[in-house]
CSV table of C-alpha atoms and ligand atoms in Angstrom, one decimal:
chain,number,residue,atom,x,y,z
C,1,LEU,CA,-25.0,33.4,-143.5
C,2,LEU,CA,-24.7,29.7,-144.0
C,3,ASP,CA,-23.1,29.1,-140.6
C,4,LEU,CA,-24.2,27.5,-137.4
C,5,PRO,CA,-22.8,28.4,-133.9
C,6,PRO,CA,-19.9,26.1,-133.0
C,7,ASP,CA,-21.8,24.5,-130.1
C,8,GLU,CA,-24.7,23.6,-132.3
C,9,LEU,CA,-22.3,22.2,-135.0
C,10,ARG,CA,-20.6,20.0,-132.5
C,11,ALA,CA,-23.9,18.7,-131.2
C,12,LEU,CA,-25.1,18.0,-134.7
C,13,GLY,CA,-21.8,16.2,-135.5
C,14,HIS,CA,-22.1,14.0,-132.5
C,15,TYR,CA,-25.7,13.3,-133.3
C,16,VAL,CA,-25.0,12.2,-136.9
C,17,TRP,CA,-22.2,9.9,-135.7
C,18,ASP,CA,-24.5,8.5,-133.0
C,19,ARG,CA,-27.1,7.7,-135.6
C,20,LEU,CA,-24.5,6.0,-137.7
C,21,VAL,CA,-23.2,3.9,-134.9
C,22,ASP,CA,-26.8,3.0,-134.0
C,23,ARG,CA,-27.3,1.8,-137.5
C,24,TRP,CA,-24.2,-0.3,-137.4
C,25,GLU,CA,-25.2,-1.9,-134.1
C,26,THR,CA,-28.6,-2.9,-135.4
C,27,LEU,CA,-27.7,-3.6,-139.1
C,28,ASP,CA,-28.2,-7.3,-138.5
C,29,GLU,CA,-31.8,-6.8,-137.7
C,30,GLN,CA,-32.5,-5.1,-141.0
C,31,PRO,CA,-32.9,-6.8,-144.4
C,32,PRO,CA,-29.9,-6.6,-146.6
C,33,ILE,CA,-31.9,-5.0,-149.3
C,34,ALA,CA,-34.9,-2.9,-148.3
C,35,PRO,CA,-38.1,-3.7,-150.2
C,36,ILE,CA,-39.0,-0.9,-152.7
C,37,ASP,CA,-42.1,1.0,-151.7
C,38,PRO,CA,-43.8,1.9,-155.0
C,39,ASP,CA,-45.6,4.9,-153.3
C,40,TRP,CA,-42.4,6.6,-152.2
C,41,GLY,CA,-40.4,9.1,-154.3
C,42,PRO,CA,-38.9,12.5,-154.6
C,43,LEU,CA,-42.3,14.2,-154.1
C,44,ARG,CA,-42.3,12.9,-150.5
C,45,LEU,CA,-39.3,15.2,-149.7
C,46,GLY,CA,-41.3,18.4,-150.1
C,47,PRO,CA,-40.6,21.6,-152.0
C,48,CYS,CA,-37.5,23.7,-151.6
C,49,PRO,CA,-37.8,25.8,-148.5
C,50,ASP,CA,-37.0,29.6,-148.6
C,51,GLY,CA,-36.5,29.8,-144.9
C,52,PRO,CA,-34.5,27.8,-142.4
C,53,SER,CA,-35.7,24.7,-140.5
C,54,ASP,CA,-34.4,22.5,-137.7
C,55,ALA,CA,-31.3,20.5,-138.9
C,56,THR,CA,-31.9,17.7,-136.3
C,57,GLU,CA,-35.4,17.1,-137.8
C,58,THR,CA,-34.0,16.9,-141.3
C,59,ILE,CA,-31.2,14.6,-140.1
C,60,ASP,CA,-33.8,12.4,-138.5
C,61,GLU,CA,-35.7,12.3,-141.8
C,62,LEU,CA,-32.5,11.4,-143.5
C,63,PHE,CA,-31.8,8.4,-141.2
C,64,ASP,CA,-35.4,7.3,-140.7
C,65,ALA,CA,-37.0,7.8,-144.2
C,66,ILE,CA,-34.3,8.2,-146.8
C,67,LEU,CA,-31.0,6.3,-146.1
C,68,PRO,CA,-32.7,3.0,-145.1
C,69,ARG,CA,-34.2,2.8,-148.6
C,70,GLY,CA,-31.9,0.7,-150.8
C,71,GLN,CA,-29.3,-1.9,-150.4
C,72,ARG,CA,-27.2,-2.3,-147.3
C,73,ALA,CA,-23.9,-3.1,-149.1
C,74,ASP,CA,-22.2,-3.6,-145.7
C,75,HIS,CA,-24.8,-6.0,-144.3
C,76,PRO,CA,-23.2,-9.3,-143.4
C,77,ARG,CA,-25.8,-11.2,-145.4
C,78,PHE,CA,-25.6,-9.0,-148.5
C,79,PHE,CA,-24.3,-11.5,-151.1
C,80,ALA,CA,-25.8,-9.8,-154.2
C,81,ARG,CA,-23.6,-8.5,-157.0
C,82,ILE,CA,-20.6,-7.1,-155.2
C,83,GLY,CA,-21.0,-5.8,-151.7
C,84,SER,CA,-19.1,-3.0,-150.1
C,85,PRO,CA,-18.5,-4.0,-146.5
C,86,SER,CA,-16.9,-0.6,-145.7
C,87,THR,CA,-15.0,0.1,-142.5
C,88,TYR,CA,-16.4,2.8,-140.2
C,89,VAL,CA,-12.9,4.3,-140.0
C,90,GLY,CA,-13.0,4.9,-143.7
C,91,ALA,CA,-16.2,6.8,-143.2
C,92,LEU,CA,-14.5,9.0,-140.6
C,93,ALA,CA,-11.8,9.9,-143.0
C,94,ASP,CA,-14.4,10.8,-145.6
C,95,ALA,CA,-16.0,13.1,-143.1
C,96,ALA,CA,-12.6,14.7,-142.3
C,97,ALA,CA,-11.9,15.2,-146.0
C,98,ALA,CA,-15.3,16.8,-146.6
C,99,GLY,CA,-15.0,18.9,-143.5
C,100,VAL,CA,-11.9,20.7,-144.7
C,101,ASN,CA,-12.8,20.3,-148.3
C,102,ALA,CA,-9.5,18.6,-149.1
C,103,PHE,CA,-8.3,19.0,-152.7
C,104,THR,CA,-5.9,16.8,-154.7
C,105,GLY,CA,-6.1,18.4,-158.1
C,106,SER,CA,-2.7,20.1,-157.6
C,107,TRP,CA,0.2,19.9,-155.2
C,108,THR,CA,-0.3,23.6,-154.4
C,109,GLY,CA,-3.9,23.0,-153.7
C,110,GLY,CA,-3.3,20.0,-151.4
C,111,SER,CA,0.2,18.7,-151.0
C,112,GLY,CA,-0.9,17.0,-147.8
C,113,PRO,CA,-3.8,14.9,-149.1
C,114,SER,CA,-1.9,14.5,-152.5
C,115,ALA,CA,0.9,12.9,-150.6
C,116,VAL,CA,-1.5,10.5,-149.0
C,117,ASP,CA,-3.0,9.6,-152.4
C,118,LEU,CA,0.6,9.0,-153.6
C,119,THR,CA,1.2,6.8,-150.6
C,120,VAL,CA,-1.9,4.6,-151.0
C,121,ILE,CA,-1.3,4.4,-154.8
C,122,ASP,CA,2.1,3.0,-154.0
C,123,TRP,CA,0.6,0.6,-151.4
C,124,LEU,CA,-1.8,-0.7,-154.1
C,125,ARG,CA,1.0,-1.0,-156.6
C,126,GLY,CA,3.0,-3.1,-154.2
C,127,TRP,CA,0.1,-5.3,-153.2
C,128,CYS,CA,-0.5,-6.0,-156.9
C,129,GLY,CA,3.2,-6.7,-157.6
C,130,MET,CA,3.8,-3.9,-160.1
C,131,PRO,CA,7.2,-2.3,-160.4
C,132,GLU,CA,8.2,0.7,-158.4
C,133,GLN,CA,8.1,3.3,-161.2
C,134,THR,CA,4.4,2.5,-161.8
C,135,ALA,CA,2.3,5.6,-161.6
C,136,GLY,CA,-1.4,5.9,-160.8
C,137,VAL,CA,-4.4,8.0,-159.9
C,138,LEU,CA,-7.4,7.4,-157.7
C,139,THR,CA,-10.7,7.6,-159.4
C,140,SER,CA,-14.4,7.4,-158.5
C,141,GLY,CA,-14.3,3.6,-159.2
C,142,GLY,CA,-13.5,0.9,-161.7
C,143,SER,CA,-15.4,2.4,-164.6
C,144,LEU,CA,-13.3,5.6,-164.6
C,145,ALA,CA,-10.1,3.6,-163.8
C,146,SER,CA,-10.5,1.5,-167.0
C,147,LEU,CA,-11.5,4.6,-169.0
C,148,THR,CA,-8.3,6.3,-167.9
C,149,ALA,CA,-6.3,3.2,-168.7
C,150,PHE,CA,-7.7,2.9,-172.2
C,151,ALA,CA,-6.8,6.5,-173.0
C,152,ALA,CA,-3.3,5.8,-171.8
C,153,ALA,CA,-3.1,2.6,-173.8
C,154,ARG,CA,-4.3,4.3,-177.0
C,155,GLN,CA,-1.7,7.1,-176.5
C,156,ALA,CA,1.1,4.5,-176.0
C,157,ARG,CA,0.2,2.2,-178.8
C,158,LEU,CA,-1.6,4.3,-181.4
C,159,GLY,CA,-0.2,7.8,-180.6
C,160,GLY,CA,-3.7,9.2,-180.0
C,161,PRO,CA,-7.3,8.8,-181.1
C,162,SER,CA,-7.8,6.6,-184.1
C,163,GLY,CA,-11.4,5.5,-184.5
C,164,THR,CA,-10.1,2.1,-185.8
C,165,GLY,CA,-8.4,1.0,-182.6
C,166,VAL,CA,-9.7,-2.3,-181.2
C,167,VAL,CA,-9.8,-3.5,-177.6
C,168,TYR,CA,-10.3,-7.2,-177.0
C,169,VAL,CA,-12.6,-8.3,-174.2
C,170,THR,CA,-14.7,-11.4,-173.5
C,171,ASP,CA,-18.4,-12.0,-172.8
C,172,GLN,CA,-17.4,-12.0,-169.1
C,173,THR,CA,-15.7,-8.6,-169.1
C,174,HIS,CA,-17.5,-6.0,-167.0
C,175,ALA,CA,-19.9,-3.9,-169.2
C,176,SER,CA,-18.3,-0.6,-168.1
C,177,LEU,CA,-15.2,-1.5,-170.1
C,178,PRO,CA,-16.8,-1.6,-173.6
C,179,ARG,CA,-18.7,1.5,-172.6
C,180,ALA,CA,-15.3,3.2,-171.9
C,181,VAL,CA,-13.9,2.1,-175.2
C,182,ALA,CA,-17.0,3.5,-177.0
C,183,LEU,CA,-16.7,6.8,-175.1
C,184,LEU,CA,-13.2,7.1,-176.5
C,185,GLY,CA,-14.5,6.5,-180.0
C,186,GLU,CA,-12.7,3.2,-180.5
C,187,ARG,CA,-14.0,-0.4,-181.0
C,188,THR,CA,-14.5,-3.4,-178.8
C,189,ARG,CA,-14.3,-7.0,-180.0
C,190,VAL,CA,-16.0,-9.4,-177.7
C,191,LEU,CA,-14.4,-12.9,-177.7
C,192,ALA,CA,-16.4,-15.9,-176.5
C,193,SER,CA,-14.9,-17.1,-173.2
C,194,GLY,CA,-13.7,-20.7,-173.1
C,195,ALA,CA,-13.5,-23.2,-170.3
C,196,GLY,CA,-13.9,-21.8,-166.8
C,197,GLN,CA,-15.2,-18.5,-168.3
C,198,ARG,CA,-11.7,-17.6,-169.3
C,199,LEU,CA,-10.2,-15.8,-172.3
C,200,GLU,CA,-8.3,-18.2,-174.5
C,201,PRO,CA,-5.1,-16.8,-176.0
C,202,ALA,CA,-5.7,-18.7,-179.2
C,203,ALA,CA,-9.0,-16.9,-179.8
C,204,LEU,CA,-7.3,-13.6,-179.2
C,205,ARG,CA,-4.5,-14.3,-181.7
C,206,ALA,CA,-7.0,-15.3,-184.4
C,207,ALA,CA,-9.1,-12.2,-183.8
C,208,VAL,CA,-6.2,-9.9,-183.9
C,209,GLU,CA,-4.9,-11.3,-187.1
C,210,GLU,CA,-8.3,-11.1,-188.7
C,211,ASP,CA,-8.7,-7.5,-187.6
C,212,ARG,CA,-5.3,-6.4,-188.8
C,213,ARG,CA,-6.1,-8.0,-192.2
C,214,ASP,CA,-9.2,-5.9,-192.2
C,215,GLY,CA,-7.2,-2.7,-191.7
C,216,LEU,CA,-8.2,-2.2,-188.0
C,217,GLN,CA,-5.7,-1.3,-185.3
C,218,PRO,CA,-5.7,-3.8,-182.4
C,219,PHE,CA,-4.1,-2.1,-179.5
C,220,CYS,CA,-5.3,-3.5,-176.2
C,221,VAL,CA,-6.5,-6.7,-174.6
C,222,VAL,CA,-8.4,-6.8,-171.3
C,223,ALA,CA,-7.7,-9.6,-168.8
C,224,THR,CA,-10.1,-9.8,-165.9
C,225,ALA,CA,-8.6,-10.7,-162.5
C,226,GLY,CA,-11.8,-11.8,-160.9
C,227,THR,CA,-14.9,-11.5,-163.0
C,228,THR,CA,-18.0,-9.9,-161.5
C,229,SER,CA,-20.2,-12.9,-162.4
C,230,THR,CA,-18.2,-15.8,-161.2
C,231,GLY,CA,-14.8,-14.6,-159.9
C,232,ALA,CA,-13.1,-16.2,-162.9
C,233,ILE,CA,-9.5,-15.2,-163.5
C,234,ASP,CA,-8.2,-14.9,-167.1
C,235,PRO,CA,-4.8,-16.6,-167.7
C,236,LEU,CA,-2.7,-13.6,-166.8
C,237,ARG,CA,0.7,-14.9,-167.7
C,238,GLU,CA,-0.4,-16.5,-171.0
C,239,LEU,CA,-2.2,-13.3,-171.9
C,240,HIS,CA,0.9,-11.3,-171.0
C,241,ALA,CA,3.0,-13.4,-173.4
C,242,ALA,CA,0.3,-13.2,-176.1
C,243,SER,CA,0.1,-9.4,-175.7
C,244,ARG,CA,3.9,-9.0,-176.1
C,245,GLU,CA,3.8,-11.2,-179.2
C,246,LEU,CA,0.9,-9.3,-180.7
C,247,GLY,CA,2.1,-5.8,-179.7
C,248,LEU,CA,-1.0,-5.2,-177.5
C,249,TRP,CA,-1.3,-3.3,-174.3
C,250,LEU,CA,-2.4,-5.6,-171.4
C,251,HIS,CA,-5.0,-4.0,-169.2
C,252,VAL,CA,-5.9,-6.0,-166.2
C,253,ASP,CA,-9.3,-5.4,-164.7
C,254,GLY,CA,-8.8,-6.2,-161.0
C,255,ALA,CA,-11.6,-3.9,-159.9
C,256,TYR,CA,-13.2,-6.7,-157.9
C,257,GLY,CA,-10.5,-9.3,-157.4
C,258,ALA,CA,-7.1,-7.7,-157.3
C,259,PRO,CA,-7.1,-7.2,-153.5
C,260,ALA,CA,-7.1,-11.0,-153.1
C,261,ALA,CA,-3.4,-10.8,-154.0
C,262,LEU,CA,-2.9,-9.8,-150.3
C,263,THR,CA,-3.6,-13.4,-149.3
C,264,PRO,CA,-1.4,-16.5,-150.1
C,265,GLY,CA,-4.2,-18.3,-151.9
C,266,GLY,CA,-5.3,-15.2,-153.8
C,267,ALA,CA,-1.7,-14.4,-154.8
C,268,ALA,CA,-1.3,-17.9,-156.3
C,269,ALA,CA,-4.6,-17.6,-158.2
C,270,LEU,CA,-3.6,-14.2,-159.5
C,271,ASP,CA,-0.1,-15.1,-160.6
C,272,GLY,CA,1.0,-12.6,-163.2
C,273,LEU,CA,-1.1,-9.8,-161.9
C,274,GLY,CA,1.9,-7.4,-161.7
C,275,LEU,CA,2.7,-8.0,-165.4
C,276,ALA,CA,-0.1,-5.6,-166.5
C,277,ASP,CA,0.6,-2.5,-168.5
C,278,SER,CA,-2.3,-1.0,-166.6
C,279,LEU,CA,-4.4,-2.3,-163.8
C,280,ALA,CA,-7.7,-1.2,-162.3
C,281,ILE,CA,-8.5,-1.9,-158.7
C,282,ASP,CA,-11.5,-0.8,-156.6
C,283,PRO,CA,-10.8,-0.2,-152.9
C,284,HIS,CA,-14.5,0.5,-152.5
C,285,LYS,CA,-15.2,-3.2,-153.0
C,286,TRP,CA,-12.7,-5.7,-151.4
C,287,LEU,CA,-10.6,-3.2,-149.5
C,288,PHE,CA,-13.5,-2.2,-147.4
C,289,GLN,CA,-13.8,1.5,-148.2
C,290,PRO,CA,-17.0,3.6,-148.6
C,291,TYR,CA,-17.8,4.7,-152.1
C,292,GLU,CA,-16.1,6.2,-154.0
C,293,ILE,CA,-12.5,5.1,-154.5
C,294,GLY,CA,-11.1,3.3,-157.5
C,295,CYS,CA,-7.5,3.3,-158.8
C,296,VAL,CA,-5.7,2.9,-162.1
C,297,LEU,CA,-2.1,1.9,-162.1
C,298,VAL,CA,0.1,2.5,-165.2
C,299,ARG,CA,3.4,0.8,-165.6
C,300,GLU,CA,5.0,3.5,-167.8
C,301,PRO,CA,5.8,6.6,-165.7
C,302,GLY,CA,4.8,10.0,-167.2
C,303,LEU,CA,2.3,8.4,-169.7
C,304,LEU,CA,-0.8,9.6,-167.8
C,305,GLU,CA,0.6,13.2,-167.9
C,306,ARG,CA,1.1,12.9,-171.7
C,307,VAL,CA,-2.6,12.1,-172.1
C,308,PHE,CA,-4.2,14.3,-169.5
C,309,SER,CA,-2.0,17.3,-168.8
C,310,LEU,CA,-4.1,20.4,-168.4
C,311,GLU,CA,-3.1,23.9,-169.0
C,312,GLY,CA,-5.0,27.1,-168.4
C,313,ALA,CA,-4.0,30.7,-167.7
C,314,TYR,CA,-5.9,30.4,-164.4
C,315,LEU,CA,-3.8,27.5,-163.3
C,316,ARG,CA,-0.3,29.1,-163.9
C,317,ASP,CA,0.2,29.7,-160.2
C,318,THR,CA,-0.3,26.1,-159.3
C,319,ALA,CA,2.3,24.3,-161.5
C,320,GLY,CA,5.1,22.2,-160.0
C,321,GLY,CA,5.3,20.1,-156.9
C,322,SER,CA,5.6,16.3,-156.6
C,323,VAL,CA,2.4,15.5,-158.4
C,324,ASN,CA,-0.6,17.3,-159.9
C,325,PHE,CA,-3.3,14.7,-160.1
C,326,ARG,CA,-5.4,16.9,-162.4
C,327,ASP,CA,-2.7,15.9,-165.0
C,328,ARG,CA,-3.2,12.1,-164.5
C,329,GLY,CA,-6.9,11.8,-165.2
C,330,PRO,CA,-10.0,13.5,-166.6
C,331,GLU,CA,-10.9,15.3,-163.3
C,332,LEU,CA,-9.5,18.7,-162.2
C,333,THR,CA,-11.3,19.3,-159.0
C,334,ARG,CA,-11.0,16.2,-157.0
C,335,GLY,CA,-11.4,15.3,-153.3
C,336,ALA,CA,-9.1,13.3,-151.1
C,337,ARG,CA,-10.1,9.8,-151.8
C,338,GLY,CA,-6.9,8.2,-150.5
C,339,LEU,CA,-7.5,9.3,-146.9
C,340,LYS,CA,-10.0,6.6,-146.0
C,341,LEU,CA,-7.8,3.8,-147.2
C,342,TRP,CA,-4.8,5.3,-145.5
C,343,LEU,CA,-6.6,5.9,-142.2
C,344,SER,CA,-8.1,2.5,-142.0
C,345,VAL,CA,-4.9,0.6,-143.0
C,346,ARG,CA,-3.1,2.7,-140.4
C,347,THR,CA,-5.7,1.9,-137.8
C,348,PHE,CA,-6.2,-1.8,-138.3
C,349,GLY,CA,-2.9,-2.8,-139.9
C,350,LEU,CA,-2.5,-4.6,-143.2
C,351,ASP,CA,-2.6,-8.0,-141.5
C,352,ALA,CA,-6.3,-7.4,-140.5
C,353,PHE,CA,-7.0,-6.6,-144.2
C,354,ARG,CA,-5.3,-9.8,-145.3
C,355,ALA,CA,-7.3,-11.8,-142.8
C,356,ALA,CA,-10.6,-10.1,-143.8
C,357,ILE,CA,-10.0,-10.9,-147.5
C,358,ALA,CA,-9.0,-14.5,-146.7
C,359,HIS,CA,-12.2,-14.9,-144.7
C,360,GLY,CA,-14.3,-13.9,-147.7
C,361,ILE,CA,-12.5,-16.5,-149.8
C,362,ALA,CA,-13.1,-19.1,-147.2
C,363,LEU,CA,-16.8,-18.3,-146.9
C,364,ALA,CA,-17.4,-18.9,-150.6
C,365,GLU,CA,-15.4,-22.2,-150.3
C,366,HIS,CA,-17.6,-23.2,-147.3
C,367,ALA,CA,-20.7,-22.4,-149.3
C,368,GLU,CA,-19.5,-24.6,-152.2
C,369,ALA,CA,-18.7,-27.5,-149.8
C,370,ARG,CA,-22.1,-27.3,-148.2
C,371,LEU,CA,-23.9,-27.2,-151.5
C,372,ARG,CA,-22.0,-30.3,-152.6
C,373,GLU,CA,-23.1,-32.1,-149.5
C,374,ARG,CA,-26.7,-31.3,-149.9
C,375,ASP,CA,-29.0,-33.1,-152.3
C,376,GLY,CA,-30.7,-31.3,-155.1
C,377,TRP,CA,-28.0,-28.7,-155.8
C,378,GLU,CA,-25.5,-28.3,-158.6
C,379,VAL,CA,-22.4,-26.1,-158.1
C,380,VAL,CA,-22.2,-24.4,-161.5
C,381,THR,CA,-18.9,-22.5,-160.9
C,382,PRO,CA,-16.8,-23.4,-157.9
C,383,ALA,CA,-15.8,-20.8,-155.3
C,384,SER,CA,-13.4,-18.4,-157.0
C,385,LEU,CA,-12.2,-15.3,-155.2
C,386,GLY,CA,-15.2,-15.1,-152.9
C,387,ILE,CA,-17.9,-16.0,-155.5
C,388,VAL,CA,-19.8,-19.2,-156.0
C,389,THR,CA,-22.7,-19.9,-158.4
C,390,PHE,CA,-25.2,-22.8,-158.2
C,391,ARG,CA,-28.5,-24.1,-159.4
C,392,ARG,CA,-31.4,-26.1,-157.9
C,393,ASP,CA,-32.2,-29.4,-159.7
C,394,GLY,CA,-35.5,-29.3,-161.5
C,395,LEU,CA,-36.0,-25.6,-161.5
C,396,ASP,CA,-35.8,-23.6,-164.8
C,397,ASP,CA,-34.3,-20.2,-165.4
C,398,GLY,CA,-37.5,-18.3,-164.5
C,399,ALA,CA,-37.7,-20.2,-161.2
C,400,HIS,CA,-34.2,-19.3,-160.3
C,401,THR,CA,-34.9,-15.6,-161.0
C,402,ARG,CA,-38.0,-15.9,-158.8
C,403,LEU,CA,-36.1,-17.8,-156.1
C,404,SER,CA,-33.5,-15.1,-155.8
C,405,ALA,CA,-36.1,-12.4,-155.6
C,406,ALA,CA,-38.1,-14.4,-153.0
C,407,THR,CA,-35.0,-14.8,-150.9
C,408,VAL,CA,-34.3,-11.1,-151.0
C,409,GLU,CA,-37.9,-10.4,-150.1
C,410,ASP,CA,-37.8,-12.9,-147.3
C,411,GLY,CA,-35.3,-10.4,-145.8
C,412,TYR,CA,-32.7,-12.7,-144.1
C,413,ALA,CA,-30.1,-12.7,-146.9
C,414,ALA,CA,-29.7,-11.3,-150.4
C,415,PRO,CA,-28.2,-13.5,-153.1
C,416,SER,CA,-28.4,-12.4,-156.8
C,417,THR,CA,-28.5,-14.2,-160.1
C,418,THR,CA,-26.3,-14.1,-163.1
C,419,VAL,CA,-26.0,-16.2,-166.3
C,420,VAL,CA,-23.4,-18.8,-166.9
C,421,GLY,CA,-23.3,-20.4,-170.3
C,422,ASP,CA,-26.9,-19.9,-171.2
C,423,ARG,CA,-28.4,-20.7,-167.8
C,424,VAL,CA,-29.6,-18.5,-165.0
C,425,VAL,CA,-27.7,-19.3,-161.8
C,426,LEU,CA,-27.9,-18.2,-158.2
C,427,ARG,CA,-24.8,-16.4,-156.9
C,428,LEU,CA,-23.3,-15.6,-153.6
C,429,CYS,CA,-20.4,-13.0,-153.3
C,430,THR,CA,-19.2,-13.5,-149.7
C,431,ILE,CA,-16.6,-10.7,-149.1
C,432,ASN,CA,-17.9,-9.3,-145.9
C,433,PRO,CA,-15.5,-10.0,-143.0
C,434,ARG,CA,-18.4,-9.8,-140.5
C,435,THR,CA,-20.2,-12.7,-142.2
C,436,THR,CA,-20.0,-16.0,-140.2
C,437,PHE,CA,-19.9,-19.5,-141.5
C,438,GLU,CA,-23.2,-20.2,-139.6
C,439,GLU,CA,-24.8,-17.3,-141.6
C,440,ILE,CA,-23.8,-19.0,-144.9
C,441,ASP,CA,-25.4,-22.3,-143.7
C,442,ALA,CA,-28.6,-20.4,-142.6
C,443,THR,CA,-28.7,-18.6,-145.9
C,444,LEU,CA,-28.6,-21.9,-147.8
C,445,ASP,CA,-31.4,-23.2,-145.5
C,446,VAL,CA,-33.6,-20.2,-146.4
C,447,ILE,CA,-32.9,-20.6,-150.2
C,448,GLU,CA,-33.6,-24.3,-150.0
C,449,ARG,CA,-36.9,-23.8,-148.1
C,450,LEU,CA,-38.0,-21.3,-150.7
C,451,ALA,CA,-36.8,-23.5,-153.6
C,452,ARG,CA,-39.0,-26.3,-152.3
C,453,ARG,CA,-41.9,-23.9,-152.2
C,454,ASP,CA,-41.3,-22.9,-155.8
C,455,ALA,CA,-40.9,-26.5,-156.9
C,456,LEU,CA,-44.3,-27.2,-155.4
C,457,GLY,CA,-45.7,-24.3,-157.3
C,458,GLY,CA,-46.5,-22.3,-154.2
D,1,PLP,C1,-17.4,-3.3,-160.2
D,1,PLP,C2,-16.6,-3.6,-161.4
D,1,PLP,C3,-16.2,-2.7,-162.3
D,1,PLP,C4,-16.8,-1.3,-162.3
D,1,PLP,O1,-16.4,-0.6,-161.2
D,1,PLP,P1,-17.2,0.6,-160.6
D,1,PLP,O2,-16.4,0.9,-159.3
D,1,PLP,O3,-18.6,0.1,-160.3
D,1,PLP,O4,-17.2,1.8,-161.6
D,1,PLP,C5,-15.4,-3.0,-163.3
D,1,PLP,N1,-14.9,-4.3,-163.4
D,1,PLP,C6,-15.2,-5.2,-162.5
D,1,PLP,C7,-14.6,-6.6,-162.7
D,1,PLP,C8,-16.0,-4.9,-161.5
D,1,PLP,O5,-16.4,-5.9,-160.6
């Protein structure tokens, strides 16, 4: 039951991989975001079958009718939100991990894959400039990484749940962070960002003093190392100093931007990154891995275990070993997320990753320079860590929203919009190493053509 003959399995495996390579070879001919077909939905997939059917046919349905629906986050002209230009080698490692059902909840259950997780966590630590004793755990992504960090921060600063604990963020902080604080039952205070969409230490000091007077328990400040909207970087060193003075935990959200520290320019921009008490980083964004892999790094060793250690009579035979990742985060059963980063860095070498990240930074700078040369465009936020935002003169907010949608619909490239100050802006996030400078130029041509059409009321 539930088995196929080895030959058939081999053939199906080759077939799936061929279909994947076909997709990668022809990706460029597809739109970065498939248009939504309002008539398509789960009903099209038919009822649950009681008997068997041909796997090849179902795999064809998967590749022909199902997987093409949605965004192609690895498309060279996917500039919306934050892409995921994942390496094919990372996907191979995911297949291998799924194939043996690799487990990293305990050392007994998976000392091999757990050792790989420890290895990549240590790589990430080193890239971010955190000290050697720093501990970490791989998560599904940035959302869970920051949730894990806040639980550790609360333990360290307040000794456990309080209900009156306060975490400071800005209006530019990713929305998953206030959600994490709410899930933990603590409070978020949102500070207005200042010049350059950055957190101002003076605003933090004033808010903390006020909240302490009101009997609340400020315990953590979030600094974002590369905001999702504009790539802005909070003043990390200044916030570190303020956090020491105020007795706060410094959580740095580098989910998007931290990998830039691998490049000279990025390292300069992210000066102070390694001062974090905890840091979130998402290899499934700018380290070119398929979903899902995030990571939280915590400076104080043993703290995660103090928060998350799990005991159960049924687990007594699996204690000990170098690490039991079930004791470092809220998941017990966990797959082997580290394998993909490990295999792809081993395959290409770290220099290739450095060059790939630097290319993304250069693409956004190129877009900014071209926009400044052209008439009729305003650069709203300059290129920062691979993100640039801009506006067309004479078009209002609604027209910018329409312009972005029309560009996506046109099918050549996919920008997105965000809000800076109180204005809707267009936004390009250019982190795909396969994107060329010519494609940036051509994308701006398309947007300009459609902008003229909108300006003419077409
Ligand atoms: C993407 C992102 C997150 C959320 O990470 P997920 O992997 O989507 O859970 C958090 N913070 C920043 C800055 C991000 O860009």
